[in-house]
Coordinates of C-alpha atoms in Angstrom, one line a residue:
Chain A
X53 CA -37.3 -15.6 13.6
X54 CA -38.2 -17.2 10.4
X55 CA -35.8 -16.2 7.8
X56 CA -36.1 -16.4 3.9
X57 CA -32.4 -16.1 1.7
X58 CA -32.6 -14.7 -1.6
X59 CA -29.5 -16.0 -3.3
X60 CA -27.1 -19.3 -3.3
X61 CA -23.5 -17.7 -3.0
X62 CA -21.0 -17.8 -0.6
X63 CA -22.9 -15.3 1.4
X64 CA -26.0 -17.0 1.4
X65 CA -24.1 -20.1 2.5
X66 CA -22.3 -18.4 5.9
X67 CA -25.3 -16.2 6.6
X68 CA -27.6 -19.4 6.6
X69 CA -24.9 -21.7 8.6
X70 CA -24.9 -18.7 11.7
X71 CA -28.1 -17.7 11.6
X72 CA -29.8 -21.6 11.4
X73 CA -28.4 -21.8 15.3
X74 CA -30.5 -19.6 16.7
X75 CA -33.5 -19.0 13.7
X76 CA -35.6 -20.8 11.2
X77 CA -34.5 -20.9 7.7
X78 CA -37.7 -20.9 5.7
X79 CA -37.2 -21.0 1.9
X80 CA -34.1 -20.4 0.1
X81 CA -34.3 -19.0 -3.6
X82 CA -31.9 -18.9 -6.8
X83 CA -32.1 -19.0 -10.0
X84 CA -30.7 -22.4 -10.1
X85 CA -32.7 -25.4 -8.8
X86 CA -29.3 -27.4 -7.8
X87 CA -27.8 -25.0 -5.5
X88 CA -30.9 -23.6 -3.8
X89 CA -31.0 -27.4 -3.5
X90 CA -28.1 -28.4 -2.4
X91 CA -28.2 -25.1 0.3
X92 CA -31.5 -25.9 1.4
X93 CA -30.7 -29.7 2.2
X94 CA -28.3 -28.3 4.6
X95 CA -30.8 -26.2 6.6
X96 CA -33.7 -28.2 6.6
X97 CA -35.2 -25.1 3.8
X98 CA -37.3 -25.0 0.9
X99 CA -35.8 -24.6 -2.5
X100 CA -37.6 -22.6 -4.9
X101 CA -36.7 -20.7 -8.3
X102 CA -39.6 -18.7 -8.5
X103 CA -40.6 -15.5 -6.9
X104 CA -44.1 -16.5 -6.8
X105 CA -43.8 -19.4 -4.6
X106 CA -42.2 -17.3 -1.7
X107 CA -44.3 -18.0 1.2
X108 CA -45.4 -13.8 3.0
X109 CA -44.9 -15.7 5.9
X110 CA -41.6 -14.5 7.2
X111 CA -40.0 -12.2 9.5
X112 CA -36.9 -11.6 7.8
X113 CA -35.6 -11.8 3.8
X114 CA -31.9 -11.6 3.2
X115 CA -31.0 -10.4 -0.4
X116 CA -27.4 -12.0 -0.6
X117 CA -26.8 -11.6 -4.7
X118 CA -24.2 -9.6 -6.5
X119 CA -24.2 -5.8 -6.3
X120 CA -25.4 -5.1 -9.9
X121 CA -28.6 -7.7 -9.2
X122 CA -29.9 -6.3 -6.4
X123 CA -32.4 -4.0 -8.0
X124 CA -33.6 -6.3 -10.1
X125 CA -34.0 -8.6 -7.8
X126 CA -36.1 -6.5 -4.7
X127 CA -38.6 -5.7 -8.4
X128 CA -39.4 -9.3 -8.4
X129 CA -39.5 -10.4 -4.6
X130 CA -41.6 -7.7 -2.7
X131 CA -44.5 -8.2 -4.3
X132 CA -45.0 -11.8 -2.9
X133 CA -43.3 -10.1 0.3
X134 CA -45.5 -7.4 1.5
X135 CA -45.1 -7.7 5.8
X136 CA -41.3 -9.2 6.1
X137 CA -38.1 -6.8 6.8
X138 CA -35.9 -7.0 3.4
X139 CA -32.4 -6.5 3.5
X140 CA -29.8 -6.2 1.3
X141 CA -26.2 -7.7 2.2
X142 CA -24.2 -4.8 -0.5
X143 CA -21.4 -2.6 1.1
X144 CA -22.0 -0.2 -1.8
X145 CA -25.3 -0.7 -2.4
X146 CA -27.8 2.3 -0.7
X147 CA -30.7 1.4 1.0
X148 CA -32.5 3.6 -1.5
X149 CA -32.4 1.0 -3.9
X150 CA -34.4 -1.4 -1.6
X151 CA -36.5 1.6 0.0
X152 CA -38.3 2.4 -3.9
X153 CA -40.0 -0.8 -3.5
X154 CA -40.5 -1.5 -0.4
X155 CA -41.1 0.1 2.5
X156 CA -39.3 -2.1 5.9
X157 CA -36.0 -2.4 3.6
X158 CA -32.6 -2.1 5.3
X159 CA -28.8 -3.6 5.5
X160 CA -26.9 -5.9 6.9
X161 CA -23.5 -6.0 5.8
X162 CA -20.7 -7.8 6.6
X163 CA -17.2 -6.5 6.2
X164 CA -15.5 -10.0 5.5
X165 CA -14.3 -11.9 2.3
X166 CA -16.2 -15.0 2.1
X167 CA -14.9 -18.3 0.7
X168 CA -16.7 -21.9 0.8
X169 CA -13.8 -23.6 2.3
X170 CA -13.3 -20.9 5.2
X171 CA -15.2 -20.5 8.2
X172 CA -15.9 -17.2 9.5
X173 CA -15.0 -16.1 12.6
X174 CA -18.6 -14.0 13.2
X175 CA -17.3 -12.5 16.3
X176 CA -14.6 -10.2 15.0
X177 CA -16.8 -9.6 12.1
X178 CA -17.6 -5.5 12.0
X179 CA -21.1 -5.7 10.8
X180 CA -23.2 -3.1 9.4
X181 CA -26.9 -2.5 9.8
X182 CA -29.5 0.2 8.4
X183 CA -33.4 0.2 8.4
X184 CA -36.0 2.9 7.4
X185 CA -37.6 2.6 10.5
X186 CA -36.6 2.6 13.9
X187 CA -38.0 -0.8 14.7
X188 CA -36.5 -2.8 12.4
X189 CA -33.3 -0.6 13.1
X190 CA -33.5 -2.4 16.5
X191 CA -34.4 -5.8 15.1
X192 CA -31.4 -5.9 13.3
X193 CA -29.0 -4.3 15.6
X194 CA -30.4 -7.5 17.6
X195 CA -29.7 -9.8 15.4
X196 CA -26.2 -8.2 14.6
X197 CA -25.1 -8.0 18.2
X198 CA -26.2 -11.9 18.9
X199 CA -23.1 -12.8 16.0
X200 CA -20.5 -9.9 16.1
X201 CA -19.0 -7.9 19.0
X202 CA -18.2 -5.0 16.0
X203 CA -21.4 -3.9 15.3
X204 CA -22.2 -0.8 13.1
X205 CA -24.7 1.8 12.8
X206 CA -23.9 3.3 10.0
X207 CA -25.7 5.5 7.3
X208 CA -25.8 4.7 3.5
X209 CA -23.7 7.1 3.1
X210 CA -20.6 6.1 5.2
X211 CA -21.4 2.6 4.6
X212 CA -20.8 3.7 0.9
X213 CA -17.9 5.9 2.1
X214 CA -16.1 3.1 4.0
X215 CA -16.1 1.4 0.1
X216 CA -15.1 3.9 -1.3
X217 CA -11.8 4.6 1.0
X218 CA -11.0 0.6 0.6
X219 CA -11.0 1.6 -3.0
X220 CA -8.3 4.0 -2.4
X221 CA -5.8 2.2 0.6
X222 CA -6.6 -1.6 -0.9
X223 CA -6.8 -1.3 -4.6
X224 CA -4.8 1.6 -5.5
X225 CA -2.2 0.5 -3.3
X226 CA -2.1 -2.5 -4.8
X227 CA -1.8 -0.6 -8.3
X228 CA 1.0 1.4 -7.0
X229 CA 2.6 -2.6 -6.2
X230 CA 2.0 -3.3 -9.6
X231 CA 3.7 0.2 -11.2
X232 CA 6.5 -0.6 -8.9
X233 CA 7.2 -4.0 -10.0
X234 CA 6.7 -2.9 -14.0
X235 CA 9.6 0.3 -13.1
X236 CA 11.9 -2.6 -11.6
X237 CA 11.1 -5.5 -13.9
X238 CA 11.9 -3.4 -16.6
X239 CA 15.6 -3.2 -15.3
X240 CA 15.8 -6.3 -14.4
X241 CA 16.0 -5.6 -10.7
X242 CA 14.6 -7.8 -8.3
X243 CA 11.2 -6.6 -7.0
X244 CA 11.4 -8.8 -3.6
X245 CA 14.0 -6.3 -2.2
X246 CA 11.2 -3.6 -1.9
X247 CA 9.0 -6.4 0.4
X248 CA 10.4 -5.1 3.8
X249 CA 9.4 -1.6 2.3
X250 CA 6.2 -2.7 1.1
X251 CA 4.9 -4.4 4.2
X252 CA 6.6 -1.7 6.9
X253 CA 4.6 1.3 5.0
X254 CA 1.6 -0.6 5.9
X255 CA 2.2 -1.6 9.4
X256 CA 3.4 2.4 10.0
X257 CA -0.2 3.4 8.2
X258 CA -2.3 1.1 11.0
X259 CA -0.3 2.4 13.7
X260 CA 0.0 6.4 13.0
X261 CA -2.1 8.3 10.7
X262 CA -1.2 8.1 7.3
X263 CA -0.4 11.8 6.5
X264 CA 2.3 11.7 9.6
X265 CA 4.1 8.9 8.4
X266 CA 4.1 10.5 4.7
X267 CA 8.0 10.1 2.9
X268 CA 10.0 10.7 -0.1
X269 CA 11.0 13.3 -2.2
X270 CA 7.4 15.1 -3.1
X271 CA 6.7 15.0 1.0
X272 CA 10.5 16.6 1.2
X273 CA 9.8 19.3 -2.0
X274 CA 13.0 17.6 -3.3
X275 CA 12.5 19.1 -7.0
X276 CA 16.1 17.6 -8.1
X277 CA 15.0 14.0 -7.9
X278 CA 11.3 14.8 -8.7
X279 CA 12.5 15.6 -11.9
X280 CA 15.0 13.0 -12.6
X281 CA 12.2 10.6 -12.0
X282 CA 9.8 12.6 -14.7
X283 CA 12.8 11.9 -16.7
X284 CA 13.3 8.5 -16.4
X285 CA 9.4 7.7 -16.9
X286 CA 9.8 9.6 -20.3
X287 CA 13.0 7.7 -21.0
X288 CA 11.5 4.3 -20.5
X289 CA 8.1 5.3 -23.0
X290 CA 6.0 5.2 -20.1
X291 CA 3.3 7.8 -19.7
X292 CA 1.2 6.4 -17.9
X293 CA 3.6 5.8 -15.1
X294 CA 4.8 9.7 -15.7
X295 CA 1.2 10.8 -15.3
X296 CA 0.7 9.1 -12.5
X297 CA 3.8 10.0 -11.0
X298 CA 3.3 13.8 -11.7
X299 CA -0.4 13.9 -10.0
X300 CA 0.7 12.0 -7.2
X301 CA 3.9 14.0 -6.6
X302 CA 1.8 17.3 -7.3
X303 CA -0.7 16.5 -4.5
X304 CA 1.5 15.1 -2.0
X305 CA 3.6 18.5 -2.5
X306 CA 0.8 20.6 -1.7
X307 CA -0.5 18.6 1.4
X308 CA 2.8 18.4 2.8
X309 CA 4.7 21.7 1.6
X310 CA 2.0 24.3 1.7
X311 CA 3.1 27.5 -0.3
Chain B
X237 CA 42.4 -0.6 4.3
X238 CA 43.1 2.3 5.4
X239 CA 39.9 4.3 5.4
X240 CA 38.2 7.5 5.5
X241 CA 34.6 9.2 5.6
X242 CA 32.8 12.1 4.5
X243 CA 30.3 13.4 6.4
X244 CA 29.5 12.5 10.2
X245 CA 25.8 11.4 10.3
X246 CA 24.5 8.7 10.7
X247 CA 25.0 6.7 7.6
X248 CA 29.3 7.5 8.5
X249 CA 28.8 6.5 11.9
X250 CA 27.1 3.0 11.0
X251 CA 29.5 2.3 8.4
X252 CA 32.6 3.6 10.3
X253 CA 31.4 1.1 13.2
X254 CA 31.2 -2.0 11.3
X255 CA 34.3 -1.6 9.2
X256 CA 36.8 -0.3 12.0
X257 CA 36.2 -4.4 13.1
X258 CA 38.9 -5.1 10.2
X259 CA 39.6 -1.6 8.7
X260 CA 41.5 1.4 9.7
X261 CA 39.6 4.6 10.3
X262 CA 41.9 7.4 8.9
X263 CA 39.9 10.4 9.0
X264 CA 36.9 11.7 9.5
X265 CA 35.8 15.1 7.8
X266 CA 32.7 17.4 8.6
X267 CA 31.8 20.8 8.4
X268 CA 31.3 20.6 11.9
X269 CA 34.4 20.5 14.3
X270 CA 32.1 18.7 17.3
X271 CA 30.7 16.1 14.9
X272 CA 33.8 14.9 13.4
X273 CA 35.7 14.7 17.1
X274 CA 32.5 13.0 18.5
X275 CA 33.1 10.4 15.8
X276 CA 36.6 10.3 15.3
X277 CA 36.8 9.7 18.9
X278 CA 35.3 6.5 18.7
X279 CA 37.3 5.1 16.1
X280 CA 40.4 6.1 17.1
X281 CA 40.4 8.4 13.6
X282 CA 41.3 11.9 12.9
X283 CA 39.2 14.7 12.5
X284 CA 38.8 17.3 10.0
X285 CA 36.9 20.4 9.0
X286 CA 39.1 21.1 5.7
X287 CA 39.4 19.5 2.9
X288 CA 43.1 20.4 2.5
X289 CA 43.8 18.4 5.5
X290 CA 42.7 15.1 3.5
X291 CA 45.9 12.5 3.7
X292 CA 46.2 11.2 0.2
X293 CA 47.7 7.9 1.9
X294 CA 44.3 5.8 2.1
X295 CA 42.9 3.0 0.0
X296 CA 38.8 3.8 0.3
X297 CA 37.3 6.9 0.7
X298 CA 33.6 6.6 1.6
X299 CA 31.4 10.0 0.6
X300 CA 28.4 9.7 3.2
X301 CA 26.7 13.2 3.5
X302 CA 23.3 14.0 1.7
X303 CA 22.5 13.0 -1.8
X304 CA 22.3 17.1 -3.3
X305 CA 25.7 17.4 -0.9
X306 CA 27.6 14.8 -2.9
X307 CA 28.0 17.0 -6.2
X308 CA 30.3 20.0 -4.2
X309 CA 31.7 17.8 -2.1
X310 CA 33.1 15.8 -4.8
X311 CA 34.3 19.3 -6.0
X312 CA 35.9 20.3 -3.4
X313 CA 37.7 16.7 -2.2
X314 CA 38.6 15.0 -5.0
X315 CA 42.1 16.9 -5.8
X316 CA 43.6 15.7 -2.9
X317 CA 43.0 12.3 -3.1
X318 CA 44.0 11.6 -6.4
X319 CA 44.9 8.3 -6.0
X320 CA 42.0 6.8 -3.7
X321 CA 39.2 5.0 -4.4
X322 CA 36.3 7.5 -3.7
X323 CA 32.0 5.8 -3.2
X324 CA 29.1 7.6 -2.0
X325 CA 26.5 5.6 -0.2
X326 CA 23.0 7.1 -2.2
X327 CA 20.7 5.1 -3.9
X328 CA 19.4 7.7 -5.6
X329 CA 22.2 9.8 -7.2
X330 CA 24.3 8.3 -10.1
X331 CA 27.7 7.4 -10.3
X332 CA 28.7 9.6 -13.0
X333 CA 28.3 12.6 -10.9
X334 CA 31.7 11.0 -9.3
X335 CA 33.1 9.9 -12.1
X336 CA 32.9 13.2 -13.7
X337 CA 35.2 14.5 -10.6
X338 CA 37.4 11.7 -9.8
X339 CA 38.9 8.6 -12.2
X340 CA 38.4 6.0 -9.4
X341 CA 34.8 6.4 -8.2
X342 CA 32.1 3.6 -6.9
X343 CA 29.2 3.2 -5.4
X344 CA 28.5 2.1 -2.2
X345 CA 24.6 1.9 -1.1
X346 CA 23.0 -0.3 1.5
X347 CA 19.5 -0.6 1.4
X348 CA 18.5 0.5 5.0
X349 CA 16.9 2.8 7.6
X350 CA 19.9 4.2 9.4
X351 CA 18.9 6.0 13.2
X352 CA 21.7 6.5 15.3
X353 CA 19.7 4.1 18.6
X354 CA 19.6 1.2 16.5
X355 CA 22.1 -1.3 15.7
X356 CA 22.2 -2.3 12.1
X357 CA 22.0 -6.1 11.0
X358 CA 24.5 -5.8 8.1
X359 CA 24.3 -9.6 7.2
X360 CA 20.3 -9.3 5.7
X361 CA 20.8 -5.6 4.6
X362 CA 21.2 -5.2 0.8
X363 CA 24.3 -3.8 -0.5
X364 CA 24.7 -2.2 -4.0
X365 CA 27.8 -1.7 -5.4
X366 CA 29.4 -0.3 -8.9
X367 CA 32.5 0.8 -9.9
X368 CA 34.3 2.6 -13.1
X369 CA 37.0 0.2 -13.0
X370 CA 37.0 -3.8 -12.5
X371 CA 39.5 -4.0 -10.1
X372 CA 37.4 -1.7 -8.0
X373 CA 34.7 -3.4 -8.5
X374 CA 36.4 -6.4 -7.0
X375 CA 37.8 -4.4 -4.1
X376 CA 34.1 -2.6 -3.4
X377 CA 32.5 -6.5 -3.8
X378 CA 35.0 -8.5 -1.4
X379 CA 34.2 -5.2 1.5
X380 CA 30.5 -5.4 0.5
X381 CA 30.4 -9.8 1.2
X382 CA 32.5 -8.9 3.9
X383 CA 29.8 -7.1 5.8
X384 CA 26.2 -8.8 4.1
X385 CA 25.1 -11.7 2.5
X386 CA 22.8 -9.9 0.2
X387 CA 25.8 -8.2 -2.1
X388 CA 24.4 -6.6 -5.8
X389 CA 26.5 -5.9 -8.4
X390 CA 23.9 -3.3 -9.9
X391 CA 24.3 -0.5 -12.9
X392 CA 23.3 3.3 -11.6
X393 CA 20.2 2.5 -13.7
X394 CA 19.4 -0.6 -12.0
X395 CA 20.1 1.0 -8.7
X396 CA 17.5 4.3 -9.7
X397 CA 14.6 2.3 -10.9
X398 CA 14.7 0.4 -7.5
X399 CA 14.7 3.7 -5.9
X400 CA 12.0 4.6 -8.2
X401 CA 10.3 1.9 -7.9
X402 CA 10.0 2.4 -3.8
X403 CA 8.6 5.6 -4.6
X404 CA 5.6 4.3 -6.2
X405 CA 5.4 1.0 -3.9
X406 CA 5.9 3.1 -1.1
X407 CA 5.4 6.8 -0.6
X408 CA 2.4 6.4 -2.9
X409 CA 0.6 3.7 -1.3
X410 CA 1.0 5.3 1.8
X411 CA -0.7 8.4 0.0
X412 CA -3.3 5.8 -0.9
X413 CA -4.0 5.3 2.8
X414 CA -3.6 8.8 3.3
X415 CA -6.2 9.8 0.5
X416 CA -8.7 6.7 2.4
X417 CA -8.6 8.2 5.7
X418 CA -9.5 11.6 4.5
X419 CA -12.3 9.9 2.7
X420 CA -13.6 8.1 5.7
X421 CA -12.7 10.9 8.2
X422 CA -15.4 13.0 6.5
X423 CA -18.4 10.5 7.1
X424 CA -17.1 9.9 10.7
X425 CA -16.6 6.3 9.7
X426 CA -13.4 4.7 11.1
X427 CA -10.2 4.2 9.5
X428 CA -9.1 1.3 12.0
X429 CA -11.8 -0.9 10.1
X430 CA -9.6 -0.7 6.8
X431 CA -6.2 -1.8 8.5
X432 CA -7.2 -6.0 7.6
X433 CA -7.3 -4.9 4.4
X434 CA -4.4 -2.9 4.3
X435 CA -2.4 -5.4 5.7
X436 CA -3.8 -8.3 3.7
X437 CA -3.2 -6.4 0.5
X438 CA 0.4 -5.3 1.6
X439 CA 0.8 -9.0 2.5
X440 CA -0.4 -10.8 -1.1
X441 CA 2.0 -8.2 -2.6
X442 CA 4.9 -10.0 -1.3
X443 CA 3.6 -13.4 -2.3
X444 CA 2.4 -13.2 -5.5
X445 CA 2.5 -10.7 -8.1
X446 CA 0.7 -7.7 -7.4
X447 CA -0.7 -7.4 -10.8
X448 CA -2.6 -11.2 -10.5
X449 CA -3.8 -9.7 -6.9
X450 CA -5.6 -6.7 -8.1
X451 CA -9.2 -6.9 -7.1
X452 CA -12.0 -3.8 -7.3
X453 CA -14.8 -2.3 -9.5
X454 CA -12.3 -0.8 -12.3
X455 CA -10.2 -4.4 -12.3
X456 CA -13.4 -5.8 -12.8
X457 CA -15.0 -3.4 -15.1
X458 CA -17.9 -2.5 -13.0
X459 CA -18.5 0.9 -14.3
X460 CA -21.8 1.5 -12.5
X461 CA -19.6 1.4 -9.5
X462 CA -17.2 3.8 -10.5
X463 CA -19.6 6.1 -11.6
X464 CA -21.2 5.9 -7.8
X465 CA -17.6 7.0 -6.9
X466 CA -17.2 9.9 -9.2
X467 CA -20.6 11.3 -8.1
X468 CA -19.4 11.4 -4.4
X469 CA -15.8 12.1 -4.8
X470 CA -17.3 15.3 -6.6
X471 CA -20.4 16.1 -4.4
X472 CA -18.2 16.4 -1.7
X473 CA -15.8 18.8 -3.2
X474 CA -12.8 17.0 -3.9
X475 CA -11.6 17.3 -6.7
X476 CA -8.3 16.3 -6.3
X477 CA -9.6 12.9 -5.3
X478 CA -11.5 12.3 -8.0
X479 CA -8.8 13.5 -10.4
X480 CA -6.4 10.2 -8.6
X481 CA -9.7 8.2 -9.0
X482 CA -10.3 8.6 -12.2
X483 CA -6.7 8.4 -13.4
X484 CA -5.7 5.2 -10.9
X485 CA -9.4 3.8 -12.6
X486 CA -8.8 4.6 -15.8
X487 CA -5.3 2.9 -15.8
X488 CA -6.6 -0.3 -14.0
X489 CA -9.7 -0.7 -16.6
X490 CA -6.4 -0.9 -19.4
X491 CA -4.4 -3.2 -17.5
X492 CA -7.0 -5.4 -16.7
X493 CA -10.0 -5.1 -19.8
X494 CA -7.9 -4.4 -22.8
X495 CA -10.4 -4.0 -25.6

């Protein structure tokens, strides 16, 4: 296939070094002569910084820019793009936001952090694809199967609902690490003796499902220490902690101690 | 010392089988005739079902029965050993609620899962101990570095927050994966695709602080994002979700973009 890359990143960079193997790497466009430059040298690609010298000519365009550029970004290209499959590289992006401009639009998206200095090990990769027609659907289930033996084919909408959860089990976890050090620091406790805690709740949650392997006093209904908690939050001039502490405790009572 | 327990779980029958390695085991007292002979029996102790059968003759007495127990038991044991040092073992419950009983009251709490088919390595676990007296407190810290190289001299405060603190770092973040899989589980997208990410976060948590680790659309301000979020966390009838999203969000967005 002959391949155009939209974009300069990190993604750009990986997708270009897999995919050069086995395809043709045709043009490669930022906004910044140097690194669609310095990208381009590296797979015998054109370097442009305008949409109107994309050459129609190609099988495949990858859109590999941040989330928030994306629409902006298919406005400009498709025009000088009217045959090729466009697809966007977004994990919460829909494919609607390609499919208002242009009609082969779909999605190919890795579920990986990328870095410059790391390679990626494609093969363990899960990979999602998406196309509005059946197709491209197949081209790029093709192209997906030839990198990654995880490969996805999922809706918009549980693309976009896979992001979501991460939201919940990565970030707000990660939040509730942060709360917990704040509650100790502020006694001068030492946070490191909740890291066997920390990292066996998470090894429990990938083995068992998550509600199972719920503990603590809201999962036990144990309204004596629920409260002296509430307590100590006001003591310490903390609402925020109390608030979250109260909505948690609230919902995990009424999963786990129906009335 | 000459030394006896409260209560014959699990937490009595861990403790009562490291220290009977240097210590006398007097008696053992239960509610339960069976339970006390089953561990009296090993220890070469005596066992009791009445609390007017306590010898005042013994140096330690170690309350280990469950933390809304150790308020009436104190009650009921403390006139007969007026001269003993008396601990309970929770993390959670304050040493006052001794002290108000009994003149000579400590703390004695090690930081551990206790199940009766596992052998516990007392040299890593962490042992907390406090005391209403010094000389006590010297007694309680020579046992405690006796048994564990991880020996803190913490306040009932200090000893709460941690306990606290595990409640946030733990029990929530687990509701975090709990609250993801229910998100995912409705798409039919899998939850096994989250558990790198799970266990990378749990993982940075215990290298750096969690706070410099936290990643996502609120940490970075990207309300476009979080408004996607809202919109499907309240299409799909879950309220209570959004309610966690918006407050978890909310919090984030402060911690992260102060104005």
């Amino acid at each position: 296939m002959r391949i155009s890359l939209i974009g300069a990143g990190r993604v750009a960079y990986h997708l270009a070094q897999v995919l050069s193997a086995q395809h043709e790497i045709v043009q490669i466009y930022s906004r910044t002569m140097d690194k669609a430059q310095q990208l381009a040298k590296q797979f015998q690609a054109q370097a442009i910084t305008q949409s109107e010298e994309l050459t129609a000519n190609v099988d495949l365009v990858i859109i590999a820019v941040s989330d928030q550029s994306i629409a902006s970004v298919i406005g400009q290209i498709h025009p000088y793009l009217p045959y090729s499959l466009i697809v966007h590289t977004s994990g919460s992006t829909h494919l609607d936001v390609l499919k208002k401009a242009h009609t082969r639009a779909g999605v190919f998206y890795p579920l990986q952090t990328f870095s410059l200095e790391r390679d990626i090990d494609w093969q363990t990769t899960p990979l999602f694809i998406e196309a509005t027609n059946e197709q491209d659907q197949i081209l790029l289930l093709d192209l997906a199967n030839s990198l990654s033996n995880r490969v996805y084919n999922y809706s918009s909408s549980q693309r976009l609902s896979l992001h979501l959860a991460a939201v919940f089990a990565c970030n707000f976890s990660n939040y509730c690490y942060d709360m917990a050090k704040q509650v100790v620091d502020a006694e001068q406790v030492d946070f490191s003796l909740l890291y066997p805690l920390i990292l066996e709740t998470a090894n429990k949650a990938t083995q068992n499902d998550p509600c199972q392997m719920q503990t603590g006093p809201a999962m036990r209904g144990d309204q004596n220490i629920l409260n002296i908690h509430q307590q100590m939050l006001q003591q310490s001039q903390r609402p925020d902690l109390a608030e979250v502490y109260a909505i948690l405790s609230q919902q995990i009572l009424q999963r786990h101690q129906p009335s």
